[in-house]
DNA sequence: AACGCGTGGTC
DNA sequence: TGACCAAGCGT
């Protein structure tokens, strides 16, 4: 279905009479009216978040950038404690640039998508070196920095610099495809979505407008059971009028990955030290810490697992397989790990490419969650990955239905 | 362009 | 309870 998008700044003609209104074909909603309704709603219901400035105050670009990177494919609830930890450890982008990559990875551990942490560090250094420690205020300059794609460049430009652009994330995607009942499947329909976003009018409040769209998507226009009765755009929403808001956005089904298996080896010394190694910089869980494992493959069998773990038979005389398996689901494949444990005599050297981590340092290692599960399965408490999910943030809960 | 890349919450 | 999803990016 082809949808004509009116040029920004011009309103579609309104029908003259009520009867004409009823008979008229669906019209593009009036951009100025949409803006007024959305910003009015935002002024009453905006969420209070650690990286947001008070109403009427422009937010700190560093805080906006840091939060936007953390929020990529990640929930607000998960991000808040990490955001507090990072701003405490690195008050400015220069502090972050001066830090070792390894300390950044350690603080990031548990948040997922670890390439973000490496790009975060690289971006901080680029800002420090290329821009004198000050974030640039244009979409193009932001877009050129590591870890900043189309969405994030537009979000930072709008929120931190009030550049009149509309960032499109999952929330905005949902809100706009519903508002227009866009039939075209995503991601193919993204260019049309871009046109719909560009037809909106932030009216001099680009930052508020962008965050209003996201708050609307996060609290009202939710994927399941949207609260249309509370929505400022309820009246013009084509999907609601059609009685099927949940049906948007239209998406092509995605295929699932096949199960992989492997073995993980937990070698524990008498003093509590554990044998670990670092994963390669690139790829799955890049740069993170792990206990030695076999390769993970669809045809793995635990029978001769040690044959596929060179050097480990020399570390300890008796490897014992624990009952059960550790399961973990990555975005693109599920994983089952068989866990082997061994008590290692004092004085045994770590094989090439591995190292001993003292008992007290285990919590500080950059273990991804799958490895924390393995350690827990072996009876070792890896300590909570995320910082304390301490002070509550405002939660605009609505009554259950 | 399609895929690789984590984790936690929700129903 | 497994499937789906959440403020995407890099290749």
Short mmCIF file of C-alpha atoms (C1' of nucleotides) in Angstrom, two decimals:
data_model
loop_
_atom_site.label_atom_id
_atom_site.label_comp_id
_atom_site.label_asym_id
_atom_site.label_seq_id
_atom_site.Cartn_x
_atom_site.Cartn_y
_atom_site.Cartn_z
CA UNK A 1 0.00 0.00 0.00
CA UNK A 2 1.35 3.36 -1.00
CA UNK A 3 1.01 6.17 1.48
CA UNK A 4 1.39 9.76 0.46
CA UNK A 5 3.34 11.78 2.96
CA UNK A 6 2.46 15.45 3.06
CA UNK A 7 5.34 17.87 2.91
CA UNK A 8 6.33 19.03 6.35
CA UNK A 9 4.73 22.24 7.40
CA UNK A 10 1.60 21.96 5.27
CA UNK A 11 -1.61 20.50 6.63
CA UNK A 12 -3.92 18.27 4.62
CA UNK A 13 -7.22 19.97 3.84
CA UNK A 14 -9.97 19.19 6.28
CA UNK A 15 -13.41 18.11 5.14
CA UNK A 16 -16.03 20.87 5.43
CA UNK A 17 -18.84 19.01 7.12
CA UNK A 18 -19.25 16.25 9.69
CA UNK A 19 -20.82 13.98 7.11
CA UNK A 20 -17.92 14.56 4.80
CA UNK A 21 -15.62 13.71 7.71
CA UNK A 22 -17.33 10.37 8.18
CA UNK A 23 -17.20 9.55 4.52
CA UNK A 24 -13.71 10.85 3.92
CA UNK A 25 -10.93 8.31 3.37
CA UNK A 26 -8.36 8.00 6.13
CA UNK A 27 -6.24 11.13 6.25
CA UNK A 28 -2.73 11.76 7.43
CA UNK A 29 -2.98 13.03 10.97
CA UNK A 30 -2.33 16.73 11.38
CA UNK A 31 1.35 17.07 12.37
CA UNK A 32 0.87 20.14 14.53
CA UNK A 33 -2.00 18.54 16.42
CA UNK A 34 0.05 15.38 16.96
CA UNK A 35 2.92 17.43 18.34
CA UNK A 36 0.73 19.35 20.75
CA UNK A 37 -0.92 16.20 22.07
CA UNK A 38 2.35 14.31 22.46
CA UNK A 39 4.35 17.08 24.14
CA UNK A 40 1.42 17.88 26.40
CA UNK A 41 1.30 14.25 27.47
CA UNK A 42 5.08 14.19 27.97
CA UNK A 43 5.00 17.27 30.17
CA UNK A 44 2.57 15.45 32.44
CA UNK A 45 3.96 11.91 32.33
CA UNK A 46 7.65 11.96 31.49
CA UNK A 47 9.70 9.37 33.32
CA UNK A 48 12.43 10.51 35.69
CA UNK A 49 15.65 8.76 34.66
CA UNK A 50 19.22 9.27 35.90
CA UNK A 51 20.49 10.54 32.54
CA UNK A 52 17.64 12.98 32.00
CA UNK A 53 17.82 16.65 32.89
CA UNK A 54 14.95 18.36 34.69
CA UNK A 55 12.16 19.71 32.50
CA UNK A 56 13.33 22.62 30.41
CA UNK A 57 17.02 21.87 30.88
CA UNK A 58 19.16 20.37 28.14
CA UNK A 59 20.83 17.10 29.15
CA UNK A 60 24.59 16.55 29.38
CA UNK A 61 25.83 15.04 26.06
CA UNK A 62 28.11 12.61 27.91
CA UNK A 63 25.24 11.27 29.99
CA UNK A 64 23.00 11.07 26.92
CA UNK A 65 25.63 9.24 24.90
CA UNK A 66 26.50 6.80 27.71
CA UNK A 67 22.86 6.00 28.35
CA UNK A 68 22.04 5.60 24.67
CA UNK A 69 24.85 3.10 24.17
CA UNK A 70 23.77 1.13 27.23
CA UNK A 71 20.13 1.22 26.16
CA UNK A 72 20.80 -0.38 22.78
CA UNK A 73 18.63 -3.50 22.87
CA UNK A 74 18.63 -3.28 26.65
CA UNK A 75 15.90 -2.39 29.12
CA UNK A 76 15.92 0.73 31.29
CA UNK A 77 15.75 -1.41 34.41
CA UNK A 78 18.92 -3.29 33.47
CA UNK A 79 20.77 -0.12 32.49
CA UNK A 80 20.16 2.10 35.51
CA UNK A 81 22.63 0.45 37.93
CA UNK A 82 25.32 0.25 35.24
CA UNK A 83 24.79 3.88 34.35
CA UNK A 84 25.33 4.87 37.97
CA UNK A 85 28.44 2.71 38.22
CA UNK A 86 29.95 4.18 35.06
CA UNK A 87 29.27 7.81 35.88
CA UNK A 88 30.75 7.26 39.34
CA UNK A 89 33.86 5.59 37.93
CA UNK A 90 34.17 7.93 34.93
CA UNK A 91 32.60 11.33 35.64
CA UNK A 92 33.58 12.73 32.23
CA UNK A 93 34.28 11.38 28.78
CA UNK A 94 37.95 12.24 29.33
CA UNK A 95 38.05 9.99 32.39
CA UNK A 96 36.59 7.18 30.34
CA UNK A 97 39.09 7.80 27.56
CA UNK A 98 41.96 7.65 30.05
CA UNK A 99 40.81 4.32 31.49
CA UNK A 100 42.14 0.91 30.48
CA UNK A 101 39.84 -1.06 28.19
CA UNK A 102 39.99 -3.93 30.62
CA UNK A 103 38.54 -1.90 33.48
CA UNK A 104 35.71 -0.78 31.20
CA UNK A 105 34.96 -4.39 30.24
CA UNK A 106 34.92 -5.43 33.88
CA UNK A 107 32.34 -2.80 34.74
CA UNK A 108 30.30 -3.75 31.69
CA UNK A 109 30.26 -7.47 32.56
CA UNK A 110 26.71 -8.79 32.75
CA UNK A 111 25.14 -6.13 30.53
CA UNK A 112 25.64 -8.05 27.29
CA UNK A 113 26.62 -7.11 23.73
CA UNK A 114 30.23 -6.59 24.73
CA UNK A 115 31.24 -4.96 21.47
CA UNK A 116 29.39 -1.97 22.84
CA UNK A 117 31.91 -1.68 25.67
CA UNK A 118 34.87 -1.79 23.30
CA UNK A 119 33.21 0.78 21.02
CA UNK A 120 32.31 2.90 24.04
CA UNK A 121 35.96 3.06 24.99
CA UNK A 122 37.07 3.73 21.41
CA UNK A 123 34.44 6.43 21.08
CA UNK A 124 35.56 8.15 24.27
CA UNK A 125 39.11 8.21 22.98
CA UNK A 126 37.96 9.55 19.61
CA UNK A 127 36.02 12.34 21.30
CA UNK A 128 39.00 13.15 23.49
CA UNK A 129 41.45 13.18 20.59
CA UNK A 130 39.41 14.39 17.62
CA UNK A 131 37.03 16.75 19.40
CA UNK A 132 38.99 17.95 22.40
CA UNK A 133 36.86 16.02 24.84
CA UNK A 134 33.62 17.68 23.73
CA UNK A 135 30.87 15.76 21.95
CA UNK A 136 30.09 17.11 18.48
CA UNK A 137 26.56 18.41 18.00
CA UNK A 138 25.69 17.27 14.50
CA UNK A 139 24.21 14.00 13.29
CA UNK A 140 26.99 13.46 10.77
CA UNK A 141 29.86 14.01 13.21
CA UNK A 142 28.20 11.79 15.80
CA UNK A 143 27.46 9.11 13.21
CA UNK A 144 31.18 8.92 12.39
CA UNK A 145 32.09 7.82 15.93
CA UNK A 146 32.51 4.15 16.93
CA UNK A 147 29.37 2.47 18.21
CA UNK A 148 27.10 5.28 17.04
CA UNK A 149 24.74 4.26 14.25
CA UNK A 150 21.80 6.01 12.63
CA UNK A 151 19.51 5.72 15.60
CA UNK A 152 22.01 6.79 18.25
CA UNK A 153 23.36 9.70 16.19
CA UNK A 154 19.87 11.09 15.78
CA UNK A 155 18.97 10.44 19.42
CA UNK A 156 22.03 12.25 20.80
CA UNK A 157 21.62 15.12 18.36
CA UNK A 158 17.98 15.57 19.32
CA UNK A 159 18.24 15.01 23.07
CA UNK A 160 21.56 16.68 23.83
CA UNK A 161 21.54 19.39 21.14
CA UNK A 162 17.90 19.85 20.14
CA UNK A 163 18.72 19.21 16.50
CA UNK A 164 15.30 18.81 14.85
CA UNK A 165 15.51 15.12 13.94
CA UNK A 166 13.40 12.12 14.96
CA UNK A 167 15.40 9.03 15.98
CA UNK A 168 13.72 5.74 15.13
CA UNK A 169 14.18 2.96 17.64
CA UNK A 170 11.94 0.00 18.40
CA UNK A 171 9.51 2.20 20.33
CA UNK A 172 9.15 4.83 17.64
CA UNK A 173 8.85 2.08 15.06
CA UNK A 174 5.91 0.59 16.97
CA UNK A 175 4.20 3.92 17.64
CA UNK A 176 4.44 5.14 14.06
CA UNK A 177 3.50 1.88 12.33
CA UNK A 178 0.41 1.81 14.56
CA UNK A 179 -0.45 5.46 14.08
CA UNK A 180 -0.46 4.90 10.33
CA UNK A 181 -1.43 1.21 10.31
CA UNK A 182 1.57 0.67 8.07
CA UNK A 183 1.06 -2.63 6.26
CA UNK A 184 4.53 -2.92 4.84
CA UNK A 185 6.66 -5.49 6.69
CA UNK A 186 9.80 -4.46 8.52
CA UNK A 187 12.66 -4.13 8.03
CA UNK A 188 11.77 -3.66 4.36
CA UNK A 189 9.46 -0.79 5.19
CA UNK A 190 12.08 1.27 6.98
CA UNK A 191 12.46 3.92 4.29
CA UNK A 192 8.72 4.58 4.46
CA UNK A 193 8.93 4.69 8.24
CA UNK A 194 11.71 7.26 7.92
CA UNK A 195 9.44 9.39 5.75
CA UNK A 196 6.64 9.17 8.31
CA UNK A 197 9.05 10.21 11.07
CA UNK A 198 10.35 13.11 9.00
CA UNK A 199 6.79 14.34 8.50
CA UNK A 200 6.49 14.89 12.26
CA UNK A 201 7.13 18.35 13.69
CA UNK A 202 9.16 18.49 16.90
CA UNK A 203 8.35 22.20 17.10
CA UNK A 204 11.59 23.41 18.66
CA UNK A 205 11.61 20.68 21.31
CA UNK A 206 13.40 17.91 19.44
CA UNK A 207 14.83 16.31 22.58
CA UNK A 208 11.53 16.23 24.40
CA UNK A 209 9.76 15.05 21.27
CA UNK A 210 12.13 12.12 20.79
CA UNK A 211 11.95 11.09 24.42
CA UNK A 212 8.18 11.51 24.41
CA UNK A 213 7.91 9.05 21.53
CA UNK A 214 10.09 6.57 23.43
CA UNK A 215 8.22 7.00 26.70
CA UNK A 216 4.96 6.55 24.84
CA UNK A 217 6.22 3.34 23.27
CA UNK A 218 7.67 2.07 26.55
CA UNK A 219 4.70 2.79 28.81
CA UNK A 220 1.53 3.10 26.69
CA UNK A 221 2.07 1.84 23.16
CA UNK A 222 3.58 -1.42 24.40
CA UNK A 223 4.08 -4.53 22.25
CA UNK A 224 1.31 -6.44 24.08
CA UNK A 225 -1.90 -4.96 25.44
CA UNK A 226 -1.24 -1.32 24.66
CA UNK A 227 -3.11 1.12 26.92
CA UNK A 228 -4.89 2.94 24.11
CA UNK A 229 -7.37 4.61 26.47
CA UNK A 230 -4.47 6.51 28.03
CA UNK A 231 -2.76 7.39 24.75
CA UNK A 232 -2.54 11.00 23.58
CA UNK A 233 -2.62 9.71 20.00
CA UNK A 234 -5.55 7.39 20.48
CA UNK A 235 -7.94 9.40 18.33
CA UNK A 236 -5.77 9.64 15.20
CA UNK A 237 -4.34 6.11 15.55
CA UNK A 238 -5.27 4.01 12.54
CA UNK A 239 -4.33 0.71 14.17
CA UNK A 240 -6.55 1.37 17.18
CA UNK A 241 -9.43 2.47 14.94
CA UNK A 242 -9.01 -0.79 13.14
CA UNK A 243 -9.19 -2.64 16.46
CA UNK A 244 -5.80 -4.32 16.10
CA UNK A 245 -2.99 -2.22 17.58
CA UNK A 246 -1.01 -5.32 18.51
CA UNK A 247 -0.91 -6.34 14.86
CA UNK A 248 1.67 -3.65 14.16
CA UNK A 249 4.44 -3.45 13.25
CA UNK A 250 4.14 -6.16 10.64
CA UNK A 251 7.25 -8.30 10.74
CA UNK A 252 8.59 -11.22 8.76
CA UNK A 253 9.09 -14.32 10.98
CA UNK A 254 12.69 -15.12 11.85
CA UNK A 255 14.30 -18.53 11.87
CA UNK A 256 15.80 -20.17 14.92
CA UNK A 257 19.36 -21.39 15.52
CA UNK A 258 20.25 -25.01 16.10
CA UNK A 259 21.32 -26.34 19.49
CA UNK A 260 25.06 -26.47 20.15
CA UNK A 261 26.80 -28.40 22.89
CA UNK A 262 30.20 -28.35 24.53
CA UNK A 263 32.10 -29.01 27.74
CA UNK A 264 33.39 -26.51 30.28
CA UNK A 265 36.27 -27.33 32.62
CA UNK A 266 36.38 -25.87 36.11
CA UNK A 267 39.77 -26.49 37.68
CA UNK A 268 39.91 -25.43 41.33
CA UNK A 269 43.10 -25.19 43.33
CA UNK A 270 43.25 -25.87 47.05
CA UNK A 271 43.36 -22.14 47.79
CA UNK A 272 40.20 -21.55 45.77
CA UNK A 273 41.87 -20.20 42.64
CA UNK A 274 40.17 -21.06 39.33
CA UNK A 275 41.77 -21.64 35.93
CA UNK A 276 40.53 -19.20 33.27
CA UNK A 277 41.44 -17.71 29.94
CA UNK A 278 40.35 -14.74 27.81
CA UNK A 279 38.26 -15.16 24.70
CA UNK A 280 39.48 -13.71 21.40
CA UNK A 281 38.86 -9.98 20.95
CA UNK A 282 36.42 -10.45 18.12
CA UNK A 283 33.30 -12.54 17.89
CA UNK A 284 31.03 -14.15 20.44
CA UNK A 285 31.67 -12.79 23.96
CA UNK A 286 34.77 -11.09 22.57
CA UNK A 287 37.43 -10.27 25.14
CA UNK A 288 35.47 -11.73 28.03
CA UNK A 289 36.80 -14.23 30.56
CA UNK A 290 35.86 -17.91 30.48
CA UNK A 291 36.89 -21.20 31.99
CA UNK A 292 38.46 -23.48 29.38
CA UNK A 293 35.87 -25.12 27.14
CA UNK A 294 35.76 -27.32 24.10
CA UNK A 295 34.42 -25.87 20.87
CA UNK A 296 30.62 -25.62 20.85
CA UNK A 297 29.07 -27.65 18.07
CA UNK A 298 25.86 -29.38 17.07
CA UNK A 299 27.44 -32.84 17.09
CA UNK A 300 29.37 -32.60 20.37
CA UNK A 301 29.38 -35.61 22.69
CA UNK A 302 30.63 -35.47 26.31
CA UNK A 303 32.15 -38.98 26.15
CA UNK A 304 35.61 -37.92 25.07
CA UNK A 305 35.38 -34.26 25.98
CA UNK A 306 38.90 -34.10 27.41
CA UNK A 307 40.37 -35.11 24.06
CA UNK A 308 39.16 -31.76 22.79
CA UNK A 309 40.67 -29.74 25.61
CA UNK A 310 44.42 -29.83 25.06
CA UNK A 311 46.61 -29.60 28.15
CA UNK A 312 43.90 -30.02 30.75
CA UNK A 313 44.64 -33.64 31.54
CA UNK A 314 48.03 -32.42 32.75
CA UNK A 315 46.48 -29.94 35.16
CA UNK A 316 44.73 -32.50 37.29
CA UNK A 317 44.64 -36.28 37.55
CA UNK A 318 40.91 -36.72 37.94
CA UNK A 319 38.28 -34.86 35.99
CA UNK A 320 34.73 -35.57 37.07
CA UNK A 321 31.59 -34.72 35.14
CA UNK A 322 28.87 -33.09 37.21
CA UNK A 323 25.28 -34.23 36.77
CA UNK A 324 23.08 -32.02 34.64
CA UNK A 325 23.99 -29.36 32.09
CA UNK A 326 24.21 -25.60 31.98
CA UNK A 327 21.86 -24.17 29.39
CA UNK A 328 22.08 -20.75 27.85
CA UNK A 329 20.31 -19.14 24.92
CA UNK A 330 22.13 -16.67 22.72
CA UNK A 331 20.32 -14.57 20.16
CA UNK A 332 21.08 -16.96 17.37
CA UNK A 333 21.55 -20.34 19.02
CA UNK A 334 20.84 -22.24 22.25
CA UNK A 335 23.79 -23.79 24.12
CA UNK A 336 24.21 -26.74 26.49
CA UNK A 337 27.46 -27.06 28.43
CA UNK A 338 28.51 -30.20 30.26
CA UNK A 339 30.53 -29.21 33.30
CA UNK A 340 33.68 -31.03 34.39
CA UNK A 341 35.47 -30.28 37.66
CA UNK A 342 38.85 -31.20 39.06
CA UNK A 343 40.75 -30.49 42.27
CA UNK A 344 44.22 -29.29 41.32
CA UNK A 345 47.29 -29.81 43.50
CA UNK A 346 49.12 -26.71 44.68
CA UNK A 347 51.96 -25.51 42.48
CA UNK A 348 50.55 -26.66 39.15
CA UNK A 349 51.31 -24.17 36.39
CA UNK A 350 48.55 -22.78 34.19
CA UNK A 351 48.81 -24.17 30.65
CA UNK A 352 49.70 -21.77 27.86
CA UNK A 353 46.97 -19.21 27.24
CA UNK A 354 45.37 -19.72 30.63
CA UNK A 355 45.86 -18.20 34.07
CA UNK A 356 44.84 -18.73 37.68
CA UNK A 357 42.39 -16.29 39.18
CA UNK A 358 42.54 -16.03 42.95
CA UNK A 359 39.33 -16.78 44.78
CA UNK A 360 38.91 -13.17 45.86
CA UNK A 361 39.30 -11.89 42.30
CA UNK A 362 36.64 -14.09 40.71
CA UNK A 363 33.86 -11.56 41.27
CA UNK A 364 35.90 -8.87 39.53
CA UNK A 365 36.59 -10.92 36.41
CA UNK A 366 34.75 -10.14 33.15
CA UNK A 367 32.68 -13.31 33.23
CA UNK A 368 29.63 -13.24 30.92
CA UNK A 369 26.50 -14.77 32.36
CA UNK A 370 26.93 -18.13 30.70
CA UNK A 371 30.24 -18.49 32.55
CA UNK A 372 28.67 -17.38 35.82
CA UNK A 373 26.16 -20.17 35.34
CA UNK A 374 29.00 -22.65 34.80
CA UNK A 375 30.81 -21.52 37.95
CA UNK A 376 27.61 -21.65 39.97
CA UNK A 377 26.93 -25.14 38.64
CA UNK A 378 30.37 -26.14 39.90
CA UNK A 379 29.59 -24.77 43.34
CA UNK A 380 31.55 -21.53 42.99
CA UNK A 381 29.74 -18.33 43.79
CA UNK A 382 30.75 -15.89 41.04
CA UNK A 383 29.01 -13.02 42.88
CA UNK A 384 26.26 -11.00 41.27
CA UNK A 385 27.23 -9.65 37.86
CA UNK A 386 25.24 -6.43 37.87
CA UNK A 387 25.83 -3.70 40.40
CA UNK A 388 23.09 -3.42 43.02
CA UNK A 389 19.83 -2.50 41.36
CA UNK A 390 19.53 0.03 44.15
CA UNK A 391 17.42 3.13 44.22
CA UNK A 392 14.06 2.72 42.56
CA UNK A 393 13.38 4.74 39.50
CA UNK A 394 9.97 6.11 38.78
CA UNK A 395 7.77 3.38 37.41
CA UNK A 396 4.72 4.64 35.59
CA UNK A 397 2.79 1.44 36.24
CA UNK A 398 -0.76 1.42 35.18
CA UNK A 399 -3.48 -0.66 36.75
CA UNK A 400 -3.60 -4.31 35.70
CA UNK A 401 -6.20 -5.34 33.19
"C1'" DA B 1 21.22 -7.44 3.25
"C1'" DA B 2 21.29 -10.59 6.43
"C1'" DC B 3 23.52 -12.12 10.06
"C1'" DG B 4 26.24 -12.16 14.59
"C1'" DC B 5 26.06 -10.34 18.91
"C1'" DG B 6 23.83 -11.09 25.63
"C1'" DT B 7 20.89 -10.68 28.98
"C1'" DG B 8 16.72 -10.28 31.64
"C1'" DG B 9 11.72 -9.62 31.71
"C1'" DT B 10 7.14 -10.90 30.32
"C1'" DC B 11 3.08 -13.64 29.29
"C1'" DT C 1 7.37 -22.12 29.52
"C1'" DG C 2 9.28 -21.15 25.56
"C1'" DA C 3 8.83 -17.44 22.44
"C1'" DC C 4 9.17 -12.93 22.03
"C1'" DC C 5 11.02 -8.71 22.97
"C1'" DA C 6 14.12 -4.23 24.68
"C1'" DA C 7 16.43 3.16 23.49
"C1'" DG C 8 20.93 -1.18 17.47
"C1'" DC C 9 25.63 -1.60 15.57
"C1'" DG C 10 29.16 -3.57 12.63
"C1'" DT C 11 30.28 -6.26 8.90
#
